[in-house]
Short mmCIF file of C-alpha atoms in Angstrom, two decimals:
data_model
loop_
_atom_site.label_atom_id
_atom_site.label_comp_id
_atom_site.label_asym_id
_atom_site.label_seq_id
_atom_site.Cartn_x
_atom_site.Cartn_y
_atom_site.Cartn_z
CA MET A 1 -25.18 -18.16 -16.33
CA ASP A 2 -25.13 -21.62 -17.84
CA LYS A 3 -21.79 -22.54 -19.37
CA LYS A 4 -21.96 -24.22 -22.76
CA VAL A 5 -19.37 -26.80 -23.71
CA SER A 6 -21.11 -28.80 -26.43
CA ASP A 7 -21.79 -26.18 -29.09
CA GLY A 8 -20.61 -22.80 -30.31
CA PRO A 9 -17.55 -21.86 -32.36
CA PRO A 10 -14.43 -24.03 -32.63
CA VAL A 11 -12.42 -24.18 -29.40
CA ALA A 12 -8.79 -23.03 -29.45
CA HIS A 13 -6.21 -25.14 -27.60
CA TYR A 14 -3.03 -23.76 -26.06
CA ASP A 15 0.15 -25.09 -24.44
CA LEU A 16 2.49 -23.57 -21.88
CA HIS A 17 5.33 -21.47 -23.32
CA ILE A 18 8.69 -22.33 -21.77
CA ASP A 19 12.20 -21.78 -23.17
CA GLY A 20 10.89 -20.73 -26.58
CA ARG A 21 8.74 -23.85 -27.04
CA ASP A 22 5.11 -24.85 -26.62
CA VAL A 23 5.01 -27.36 -23.77
CA PRO A 24 1.98 -29.66 -23.38
CA CYS A 25 0.38 -29.98 -19.96
CA ASP A 26 -1.45 -32.98 -18.54
CA ARG A 27 -4.03 -30.79 -16.82
CA VAL A 28 -6.17 -28.22 -18.62
CA MET A 29 -8.85 -25.67 -17.81
CA ASP A 30 -11.58 -24.08 -19.91
CA SER A 31 -11.94 -20.40 -20.72
CA PHE A 32 -15.55 -19.23 -21.07
CA ASN A 33 -16.71 -16.12 -22.88
CA PRO A 34 -18.48 -14.01 -20.20
CA TYR A 35 -21.00 -12.70 -22.75
CA THR A 36 -22.01 -15.88 -24.56
CA GLY A 37 -21.24 -18.40 -21.83
CA GLU A 38 -19.53 -20.58 -24.43
CA ARG A 39 -16.25 -22.35 -23.92
CA TRP A 40 -13.94 -20.82 -26.47
CA ALA A 41 -10.46 -21.90 -25.37
CA VAL A 42 -8.70 -24.68 -23.48
CA VAL A 43 -5.53 -23.65 -21.67
CA PRO A 44 -2.97 -25.46 -19.52
CA ASP A 45 -3.51 -25.80 -15.79
CA GLY A 46 0.17 -25.81 -14.88
CA GLN A 47 1.94 -27.17 -11.82
CA GLU A 48 4.83 -25.99 -9.65
CA SER A 49 7.21 -28.11 -11.70
CA ASP A 50 6.28 -25.96 -14.71
CA ILE A 51 7.18 -22.84 -12.72
CA ASP A 52 10.52 -24.45 -11.90
CA ALA A 53 11.17 -25.18 -15.58
CA ALA A 54 10.17 -21.67 -16.66
CA VAL A 55 12.35 -19.99 -14.03
CA ALA A 56 15.29 -22.20 -15.01
CA ALA A 57 14.86 -21.20 -18.66
CA ALA A 58 14.66 -17.50 -17.77
CA ARG A 59 17.69 -17.90 -15.51
CA ARG A 60 19.75 -19.48 -18.30
CA ALA A 61 18.76 -16.76 -20.76
CA PHE A 62 19.71 -14.07 -18.29
CA ASP A 63 22.91 -15.59 -16.90
CA GLU A 64 24.50 -17.23 -19.90
CA GLY A 65 22.24 -17.24 -22.95
CA PRO A 66 22.33 -15.12 -26.10
CA TRP A 67 20.11 -12.50 -24.43
CA SER A 68 22.80 -11.70 -21.89
CA LYS A 69 25.32 -11.11 -24.68
CA LEU A 70 23.23 -8.64 -26.69
CA THR A 71 24.08 -4.98 -26.58
CA ALA A 72 21.43 -2.59 -25.34
CA THR A 73 20.96 -1.35 -28.90
CA GLN A 74 20.34 -4.90 -30.10
CA ARG A 75 17.79 -5.44 -27.33
CA GLY A 76 16.03 -2.26 -28.39
CA ALA A 77 15.82 -3.45 -31.99
CA LEU A 78 14.11 -6.68 -30.90
CA ILE A 79 11.65 -4.78 -28.70
CA ARG A 80 10.79 -2.47 -31.59
CA LYS A 81 10.24 -5.47 -33.86
CA LEU A 82 7.88 -6.94 -31.29
CA GLY A 83 5.96 -3.66 -31.28
CA ASP A 84 5.60 -3.83 -35.06
CA ILE A 85 4.20 -7.36 -34.85
CA VAL A 86 1.73 -6.39 -32.14
CA ALA A 87 0.59 -3.42 -34.23
CA ARG A 88 0.03 -5.76 -37.17
CA ASP A 89 -2.02 -8.20 -35.05
CA ALA A 90 -3.91 -5.69 -32.90
CA GLU A 91 -7.31 -6.79 -34.19
CA ILE A 92 -6.60 -10.46 -33.42
CA LEU A 93 -5.36 -9.71 -29.91
CA ALA A 94 -8.30 -7.39 -29.22
CA ARG A 95 -10.83 -10.08 -30.17
CA ILE A 96 -9.04 -12.56 -27.91
CA GLU A 97 -9.34 -10.28 -24.89
CA CYS A 98 -13.02 -9.63 -25.66
CA ASN A 99 -13.60 -13.39 -25.63
CA ASP A 100 -11.67 -13.75 -22.38
CA ASN A 101 -13.05 -10.91 -20.26
CA GLY A 102 -16.05 -9.40 -22.05
CA LYS A 103 -14.66 -5.89 -22.51
CA LEU A 104 -15.75 -3.82 -25.47
CA TYR A 105 -14.01 -4.66 -28.73
CA ARG A 106 -13.65 -0.99 -29.61
CA GLU A 107 -11.90 -0.35 -26.29
CA MET A 108 -9.65 -3.38 -26.63
CA LEU A 109 -8.79 -2.53 -30.23
CA GLY A 110 -7.80 0.98 -29.19
CA GLN A 111 -5.74 -0.48 -26.36
CA TRP A 112 -3.88 -2.99 -28.53
CA ARG A 113 -3.23 -0.36 -31.18
CA TYR A 114 -1.68 1.81 -28.46
CA ILE A 115 0.39 -0.95 -26.82
CA PRO A 116 3.11 -0.84 -29.54
CA GLU A 117 3.91 2.70 -28.40
CA TYR A 118 5.08 1.24 -25.08
CA PHE A 119 7.46 -1.08 -26.91
CA TYR A 120 8.74 1.75 -29.12
CA TYR A 121 9.26 4.11 -26.18
CA PHE A 122 11.25 1.62 -24.12
CA ALA A 123 13.07 0.24 -27.16
CA GLY A 124 14.48 3.73 -27.58
CA MET A 125 15.35 3.90 -23.91
CA ALA A 126 17.29 0.61 -23.87
CA ASP A 127 20.60 2.17 -24.91
CA LYS A 128 19.99 5.45 -23.07
CA LEU A 129 20.15 3.75 -19.68
CA GLN A 130 23.43 5.07 -18.37
CA GLY A 131 25.25 5.52 -15.12
CA ASP A 132 27.19 8.52 -13.85
CA VAL A 133 30.74 9.56 -13.24
CA VAL A 134 30.93 10.38 -9.54
CA PRO A 135 33.26 13.20 -8.45
CA SER A 136 35.76 11.48 -6.19
CA ASP A 137 36.94 12.81 -2.85
CA ARG A 138 40.26 11.04 -3.47
CA THR A 139 42.74 12.01 -6.19
CA ASN A 140 43.76 8.43 -6.84
CA PHE A 141 40.29 7.07 -7.68
CA PHE A 142 38.03 7.29 -10.72
CA ILE A 143 34.44 6.33 -9.73
CA TYR A 144 31.46 5.58 -11.90
CA THR A 145 28.09 3.82 -11.65
CA ARG A 146 26.38 1.31 -13.88
CA ARG A 147 22.66 0.48 -14.13
CA GLU A 148 22.34 -3.26 -14.59
CA PRO A 149 19.25 -5.45 -15.02
CA VAL A 150 17.78 -6.81 -11.81
CA GLY A 151 17.53 -10.32 -13.31
CA VAL A 152 14.62 -12.72 -13.68
CA VAL A 153 11.20 -11.12 -13.22
CA GLY A 154 8.11 -12.99 -12.09
CA ALA A 155 5.12 -11.07 -13.45
CA ILE A 156 1.62 -11.78 -12.14
CA THR A 157 -1.11 -10.06 -14.12
CA PRO A 158 -4.86 -9.48 -13.58
CA TRP A 159 -7.93 -10.28 -15.66
CA ASN A 160 -9.23 -6.79 -16.38
CA SER A 161 -6.62 -5.62 -18.94
CA PRO A 162 -4.19 -8.53 -19.16
CA GLY A 163 -2.28 -7.37 -22.23
CA LEU A 164 -1.81 -3.72 -21.33
CA LEU A 165 -0.94 -4.37 -17.69
CA LEU A 166 1.60 -7.00 -18.73
CA VAL A 167 3.23 -4.58 -21.16
CA PHE A 168 3.49 -1.99 -18.36
CA LYS A 169 6.01 -4.44 -16.85
CA LEU A 170 7.37 -6.16 -19.91
CA ALA A 171 8.49 -3.21 -22.03
CA PRO A 172 10.71 -1.52 -19.39
CA GLY A 173 11.93 -4.87 -18.05
CA LEU A 174 13.07 -6.06 -21.47
CA ALA A 175 14.71 -2.72 -22.18
CA ALA A 176 16.65 -3.04 -18.92
CA GLY A 177 17.82 -6.54 -19.93
CA CYS A 178 15.64 -8.69 -17.68
CA THR A 179 13.97 -12.00 -18.54
CA PHE A 180 10.40 -12.96 -17.61
CA VAL A 181 8.19 -15.70 -16.25
CA VAL A 182 4.55 -14.62 -16.48
CA LYS A 183 1.63 -16.08 -14.58
CA PRO A 184 -1.54 -14.49 -16.04
CA SER A 185 -4.92 -14.62 -14.34
CA GLU A 186 -6.64 -17.98 -14.72
CA HIS A 187 -9.67 -16.05 -16.03
CA THR A 188 -7.84 -14.35 -18.93
CA PRO A 189 -4.66 -16.20 -19.94
CA VAL A 190 -5.03 -16.41 -23.71
CA SER A 191 -3.70 -13.04 -24.88
CA THR A 192 -0.49 -13.66 -22.92
CA LEU A 193 -0.03 -17.04 -24.61
CA GLU A 194 -0.68 -15.41 -27.98
CA LEU A 195 1.89 -12.71 -27.23
CA ALA A 196 4.45 -15.44 -26.50
CA LYS A 197 4.11 -16.70 -30.07
CA ARG A 198 5.09 -13.29 -31.35
CA PHE A 199 8.32 -13.26 -29.34
CA LYS A 200 9.61 -16.07 -31.49
CA GLU A 201 8.68 -14.23 -34.68
CA ALA A 202 10.41 -11.06 -33.44
CA GLY A 203 13.64 -13.01 -32.97
CA PHE A 204 13.98 -13.04 -29.18
CA PRO A 205 16.27 -15.75 -27.81
CA ASP A 206 14.68 -18.73 -26.09
CA GLY A 207 13.92 -18.30 -22.41
CA VAL A 208 13.48 -14.53 -22.42
CA PHE A 209 9.67 -14.75 -22.16
CA ASN A 210 7.97 -17.71 -20.49
CA VAL A 211 4.28 -18.19 -19.68
CA VAL A 212 2.81 -20.62 -17.17
CA THR A 213 -0.98 -20.59 -16.90
CA GLY A 214 -3.04 -22.14 -14.13
CA GLN A 215 -4.72 -21.53 -10.81
CA GLY A 216 -3.76 -18.86 -8.30
CA THR A 217 -1.48 -21.20 -6.34
CA LEU A 218 1.01 -20.97 -9.19
CA GLY A 219 1.42 -17.28 -8.49
CA ALA A 220 2.39 -18.09 -4.92
CA ALA A 221 4.95 -20.61 -6.19
CA LEU A 222 6.42 -18.02 -8.51
CA VAL A 223 6.72 -15.38 -5.78
CA LYS A 224 8.57 -17.65 -3.35
CA HIS A 225 10.87 -19.18 -5.98
CA PRO A 226 14.54 -18.55 -5.12
CA GLY A 227 15.38 -18.07 -8.80
CA ILE A 228 13.22 -14.95 -9.07
CA ASP A 229 14.95 -11.60 -8.57
CA LYS A 230 11.89 -9.36 -8.77
CA VAL A 231 8.12 -9.76 -8.61
CA ALA A 232 5.90 -7.36 -10.56
CA PHE A 233 2.23 -7.66 -9.64
CA THR A 234 -1.02 -5.92 -10.52
CA GLY A 235 -4.13 -6.85 -8.59
CA ALA A 236 -5.98 -6.59 -5.31
CA THR A 237 -4.35 -4.93 -2.31
CA ALA A 238 -4.90 -7.95 -0.04
CA THR A 239 -3.11 -10.20 -2.53
CA GLY A 240 -0.34 -7.63 -2.92
CA LYS A 241 0.29 -7.68 0.82
CA ARG A 242 0.63 -11.47 0.77
CA ILE A 243 3.01 -11.26 -2.17
CA ALA A 244 5.17 -8.67 -0.41
CA ALA A 245 5.34 -10.81 2.73
CA SER A 246 6.25 -13.95 0.77
CA ALA A 247 8.82 -12.16 -1.41
CA ALA A 248 10.47 -10.74 1.69
CA GLN A 249 11.52 -14.25 2.74
CA ASN A 250 14.08 -14.21 -0.12
CA LEU A 251 14.49 -10.40 -0.10
CA THR A 252 13.01 -10.47 -3.59
CA ARG A 253 12.32 -7.01 -4.92
CA VAL A 254 8.68 -6.16 -5.59
CA SER A 255 6.64 -3.60 -7.45
CA LEU A 256 2.92 -3.65 -6.69
CA GLU A 257 0.16 -1.84 -8.57
CA LEU A 258 -2.86 -2.40 -6.33
CA GLY A 259 -6.39 -1.22 -5.67
CA GLY A 260 -8.03 2.14 -5.51
CA LYS A 261 -11.05 4.03 -4.30
CA SER A 262 -10.41 7.09 -6.36
CA PRO A 263 -12.20 10.42 -5.74
CA ASN A 264 -13.63 12.37 -8.65
CA ILE A 265 -14.10 15.87 -7.18
CA VAL A 266 -16.55 18.30 -8.79
CA PHE A 267 -16.58 21.92 -7.61
CA ALA A 268 -19.54 24.23 -8.12
CA ASP A 269 -17.76 26.26 -10.81
CA ALA A 270 -17.05 23.22 -13.01
CA ASP A 271 -18.64 22.75 -16.42
CA LEU A 272 -21.27 20.26 -15.25
CA ASP A 273 -21.84 18.69 -18.67
CA VAL A 274 -18.13 17.97 -19.01
CA ALA A 275 -17.86 16.78 -15.41
CA ALA A 276 -20.87 14.48 -15.78
CA ASN A 277 -19.30 12.92 -18.86
CA GLY A 278 -16.01 12.48 -17.00
CA ALA A 279 -17.72 10.88 -14.03
CA ILE A 280 -19.56 8.40 -16.25
CA ALA A 281 -16.40 7.53 -18.19
CA GLY A 282 -14.45 7.20 -14.96
CA ILE A 283 -16.72 4.55 -13.44
CA PHE A 284 -18.65 2.87 -16.26
CA GLY A 285 -15.81 2.63 -18.78
CA ALA A 286 -14.53 -0.97 -18.83
CA THR A 287 -17.59 -1.88 -16.70
CA GLY A 288 -15.89 -0.23 -13.75
CA GLN A 289 -13.25 -2.96 -13.73
CA THR A 290 -10.18 -0.75 -13.54
CA CYS A 291 -7.95 -0.02 -10.58
CA MET A 292 -8.22 3.71 -11.31
CA ALA A 293 -12.04 3.73 -11.52
CA GLY A 294 -13.52 6.97 -10.19
CA SER A 295 -15.83 5.12 -7.84
CA ARG A 296 -16.32 8.02 -5.40
CA LEU A 297 -17.93 11.10 -6.92
CA LEU A 298 -17.46 14.04 -4.53
CA VAL A 299 -19.82 16.89 -5.45
CA GLN A 300 -20.04 20.35 -3.88
CA ASP A 301 -23.39 20.62 -2.16
CA SER A 302 -24.66 23.62 -4.16
CA VAL A 303 -24.57 21.66 -7.45
CA HIS A 304 -25.06 18.16 -6.04
CA ASP A 305 -28.69 17.68 -7.06
CA GLU A 306 -28.22 19.14 -10.53
CA LEU A 307 -25.16 17.01 -11.33
CA LEU A 308 -26.72 13.87 -9.87
CA GLU A 309 -29.79 14.35 -12.06
CA ARG A 310 -27.64 14.65 -15.19
CA ILE A 311 -25.57 11.60 -14.33
CA VAL A 312 -28.57 9.42 -13.52
CA ALA A 313 -30.31 10.42 -16.76
CA ARG A 314 -27.23 9.57 -18.85
CA THR A 315 -26.54 6.37 -16.90
CA LYS A 316 -30.01 5.06 -17.69
CA GLU A 317 -29.23 5.46 -21.39
CA ILE A 318 -26.02 3.39 -21.36
CA ARG A 319 -26.35 0.63 -23.92
CA LEU A 320 -25.48 -2.82 -22.60
CA GLY A 321 -24.95 -5.69 -24.99
CA ASN A 322 -22.57 -7.68 -27.14
CA PRO A 323 -19.01 -6.40 -26.58
CA MET A 324 -18.29 -6.95 -30.28
CA ASP A 325 -21.09 -4.55 -31.30
CA GLU A 326 -19.88 -1.00 -32.02
CA ALA A 327 -23.10 0.40 -30.50
CA THR A 328 -22.51 -1.28 -27.12
CA GLU A 329 -21.28 1.08 -24.39
CA MET A 330 -20.83 -1.40 -21.53
CA GLY A 331 -20.24 -5.13 -21.49
CA PRO A 332 -20.64 -7.77 -18.78
CA VAL A 333 -18.59 -8.23 -15.65
CA ALA A 334 -15.66 -10.47 -16.55
CA ASN A 335 -16.45 -13.57 -14.49
CA GLU A 336 -19.00 -15.11 -12.17
CA PRO A 337 -17.21 -14.54 -8.82
CA GLN A 338 -16.82 -10.86 -9.65
CA TYR A 339 -20.49 -10.59 -10.65
CA HIS A 340 -21.60 -11.89 -7.25
CA LYS A 341 -19.13 -9.63 -5.45
CA VAL A 342 -20.52 -6.53 -7.17
CA MET A 343 -24.13 -7.47 -6.42
CA GLU A 344 -23.27 -8.11 -2.76
CA TYR A 345 -21.68 -4.66 -2.43
CA ILE A 346 -24.83 -3.01 -3.80
CA ASP A 347 -26.91 -4.84 -1.18
CA VAL A 348 -24.48 -3.77 1.56
CA ALA A 349 -24.67 -0.14 0.43
CA LYS A 350 -28.45 -0.10 0.52
CA ALA A 351 -28.46 -1.71 3.96
CA ASP A 352 -26.05 1.00 5.18
CA GLY A 353 -28.41 3.75 4.05
CA ALA A 354 -27.32 4.61 0.52
CA LYS A 355 -30.10 5.52 -1.92
CA LEU A 356 -30.30 3.54 -5.15
CA CYS A 357 -30.83 6.09 -7.92
CA CYS A 358 -30.58 3.65 -10.84
CA GLY A 359 -29.30 0.19 -11.67
CA GLY A 360 -28.53 -2.14 -8.82
CA ILE A 361 -29.67 -5.32 -10.53
CA GLY A 362 -28.42 -7.80 -13.07
CA ASP A 363 -29.85 -8.09 -16.56
CA PRO A 364 -30.86 -11.71 -17.25
CA ASP A 365 -32.40 -10.78 -20.61
CA LEU A 366 -28.93 -10.13 -22.02
CA GLY A 367 -27.30 -13.29 -20.70
CA GLY A 368 -23.78 -13.17 -19.35
CA PHE A 369 -22.76 -11.47 -16.12
CA PHE A 370 -24.39 -8.11 -16.72
CA VAL A 371 -24.80 -5.60 -13.90
CA GLN A 372 -26.84 -2.54 -14.79
CA PRO A 373 -24.76 0.63 -14.28
CA THR A 374 -25.52 1.72 -10.74
CA VAL A 375 -25.60 5.14 -9.07
CA LEU A 376 -25.89 5.46 -5.29
CA SER A 377 -26.54 8.76 -3.48
CA ASN A 378 -26.75 9.65 0.23
CA VAL A 379 -23.39 7.95 0.61
CA THR A 380 -21.13 8.99 3.47
CA ASN A 381 -17.42 8.35 3.37
CA ASP A 382 -17.49 5.97 6.34
CA MET A 383 -19.73 3.45 4.53
CA ARG A 384 -18.16 0.25 3.22
CA ILE A 385 -19.23 1.18 -0.31
CA ALA A 386 -17.05 4.32 0.00
CA GLN A 387 -14.06 2.59 1.57
CA GLU A 388 -13.76 -0.80 -0.16
CA GLU A 389 -12.95 -1.50 -3.79
CA VAL A 390 -15.96 -2.90 -5.65
CA PHE A 391 -14.33 -3.25 -9.08
CA GLY A 392 -17.59 -2.93 -10.96
CA PRO A 393 -20.04 -0.38 -12.42
CA VAL A 394 -21.09 1.20 -9.11
CA LEU A 395 -20.80 4.95 -8.46
CA SER A 396 -21.04 6.39 -4.93
CA VAL A 397 -22.01 10.06 -4.78
CA ILE A 398 -20.84 12.03 -1.73
CA LYS A 399 -21.52 15.68 -0.86
CA PHE A 400 -18.88 18.14 0.33
CA SER A 401 -19.14 21.75 1.48
CA ASP A 402 -15.90 23.51 0.55
CA GLU A 403 -12.35 22.91 -0.64
CA GLU A 404 -11.03 21.77 2.73
CA ASP A 405 -13.93 19.38 3.15
CA ALA A 406 -13.34 17.92 -0.33
CA ILE A 407 -9.65 17.31 0.36
CA ARG A 408 -10.40 15.76 3.74
CA ILE A 409 -12.96 13.32 2.27
CA ALA A 410 -10.82 12.53 -0.77
CA ASN A 411 -7.80 11.61 1.37
CA ASP A 412 -9.84 9.70 3.95
CA THR A 413 -9.13 6.29 2.45
CA ARG A 414 -6.41 3.67 2.74
CA PHE A 415 -5.94 3.90 -1.04
CA GLY A 416 -4.15 6.53 -3.11
CA LEU A 417 -4.02 5.50 -6.75
CA ALA A 418 -5.80 8.25 -8.68
CA ALA A 419 -8.03 11.31 -8.33
CA ALA A 420 -9.56 14.07 -10.43
CA VAL A 421 -10.51 17.70 -9.90
CA TRP A 422 -13.19 19.42 -11.96
CA THR A 423 -13.08 23.21 -11.78
CA GLN A 424 -12.69 26.21 -14.06
CA ASN A 425 -10.48 27.90 -11.47
CA ILE A 426 -6.95 27.01 -12.53
CA HIS A 427 -5.54 28.09 -9.16
CA ARG A 428 -7.87 25.73 -7.31
CA GLY A 429 -7.14 22.92 -9.77
CA HIS A 430 -3.41 22.95 -9.05
CA ARG A 431 -3.86 23.73 -5.35
CA VAL A 432 -6.13 20.75 -4.76
CA ALA A 433 -4.08 18.44 -6.99
CA HIS A 434 -1.00 19.14 -4.88
CA ARG A 435 -2.79 18.19 -1.66
CA LEU A 436 -4.40 14.98 -2.84
CA ARG A 437 -2.59 11.82 -1.71
CA ALA A 438 -2.71 9.99 -5.02
CA GLY A 439 -0.18 8.84 -7.60
CA THR A 440 -2.09 10.34 -10.55
CA VAL A 441 -4.32 13.42 -10.51
CA TRP A 442 -6.26 14.65 -13.53
CA ILE A 443 -7.62 18.19 -13.79
CA ASN A 444 -10.81 18.34 -15.89
CA ALA A 445 -10.17 14.85 -17.26
CA TYR A 446 -10.24 11.23 -16.14
CA ARG A 447 -8.75 7.82 -16.99
CA VAL A 448 -5.86 8.93 -19.18
CA VAL A 449 -2.51 7.11 -19.10
CA SER A 450 0.65 7.33 -21.20
CA PHE A 451 3.71 5.18 -21.78
CA ALA A 452 5.83 8.25 -20.92
CA THR A 453 4.16 9.13 -17.60
CA PRO A 454 4.75 7.29 -14.31
CA PHE A 455 1.74 5.43 -12.91
CA GLY A 456 1.36 3.97 -9.44
CA GLY A 457 -0.11 4.58 -6.05
CA PHE A 458 0.35 6.09 -2.62
CA LYS A 459 -0.54 4.28 0.62
CA GLU A 460 -2.13 0.84 0.04
CA SER A 461 -2.40 1.38 -3.70
CA GLY A 462 1.05 0.01 -4.24
CA LEU A 463 4.83 0.23 -4.37
CA GLY A 464 6.90 1.53 -7.25
CA ARG A 465 5.93 3.03 -10.59
CA GLU A 466 5.10 1.75 -14.05
CA ASN A 467 5.60 3.68 -17.32
CA GLY A 468 7.96 6.52 -18.01
CA VAL A 469 11.61 6.78 -17.01
CA ASP A 470 10.71 5.75 -13.47
CA ALA A 471 9.59 2.33 -14.68
CA ILE A 472 12.89 1.19 -16.15
CA ARG A 473 14.63 2.05 -12.88
CA GLU A 474 12.35 -0.50 -11.19
CA TYR A 475 14.07 -3.20 -13.27
CA THR A 476 17.68 -2.20 -12.62
CA GLU A 477 20.29 -2.26 -9.89
CA THR A 478 22.92 0.44 -9.40
CA LYS A 479 26.52 -0.76 -9.25
CA SER A 480 29.35 1.52 -8.09
CA VAL A 481 32.80 0.93 -9.61
CA TYR A 482 36.01 2.32 -8.01
CA VAL A 483 39.13 2.41 -10.22
CA GLU A 484 42.47 3.00 -8.46
CA LEU A 485 44.60 5.20 -10.72
CA THR A 486 48.18 5.02 -9.43
CA GLY A 487 48.87 1.31 -9.17
CA GLU A 488 50.99 1.99 -6.05
CA PRO A 489 50.91 -0.25 -2.98
CA ARG A 490 48.54 0.94 -0.26
CA ASP A 491 48.42 0.49 3.48
CA PRO A 492 46.21 -2.61 3.80
CA PHE A 493 44.88 -1.42 7.16
CA LYS A 494 43.82 2.01 5.97
CA LEU A 495 40.38 2.55 4.40
CA GLY A 496 40.44 4.44 1.11
#
């Protein structure tokens, strides 16, 4: 797609956000709307020195600044205020993300209207984060534990849902008392910079939230920085492995939400209309650009042909177009490299013997990086298309014979992020859910998340959990405190 820089709407200009201030940058990069091809924003292309400055600001705020002196209740009040501001500006932030990554406005608006709930949930948890009194095995000691913030967090966020996936980290981290340096994807940095403006309005102290935009090398600089206490990353598994290896050099804690190749399992007794709708939502929602995408559709052989026919018929009716149009059901792929990656995977699948039932081509008439929603049948689980994450609107349909066969195929992957089971047999639903090696399993549903429910993966889909009570524990350390009760001299050479 040709990129237009000489016409179109006014171009927005942004600075870095460090220590509560907008900081100009000598180098800049353009952000192009993946639907129109127009340059719509100019953002900083930061350097390692900017990472150093941002980490120093976060370090000051954590170690000695006003943030470190706030009570947990006061922190919660600020987080709730931030949620109120985001709720007020949801429409603005949704339009920004549509411009940045081409996702549907109606989806982004729903997402940004839901994001405040994450802030409210963790704001309430801030002063509920308590330790324990530990029963002592010695009469002269009182022992208790404290949960304390881990420190300065380096957050690296992806381009598919930059706001939501940042808040997965930000809300629990702030509630725990941490400070942040964020490096958003170079493809979608603007919503993060806009969110930074709202921190000031909410009354957060300087240095609590810092944003450095730029190329991917900045993420590497952030991970290896000795001033970072924890890295929180969402993105590709290969990148997550490199981050874990680099962070290990400083024994920096990590949480990694990585890729998936999630199985959507349909048994013969399922309601096929409902299952077909769930399969389509699971892979074509967000143009298939979600880590939890149900990219493998496992169908029991006795209903395979019937379900495939229904899915293909509905897939051919999916309306592609302007993400801002309410009638549009699927937008473009978010950027040019991803567009080419998706098209290459379709070619590989066909060469390996998969049958193209529909889609499989771009759509030059629409402009942008459109890939027609694609359904592939005759897929076996050993094909690359069934084992590697495509991150696009490509569904692989795989037959299975019985329950054991379905579980075997579903678990035969290096990933373990999500899965779904479609059946009207409640016993089977629970039985299969318990045996699937995945962090989230839906029964007769797909692609549902909640601020109150842990989310994360097994195997190469990641480390740690986001959302729910589990998430705030990812941003704390446990300290044990022993209090001697008698004040009497003790034998210095005797333990305890």
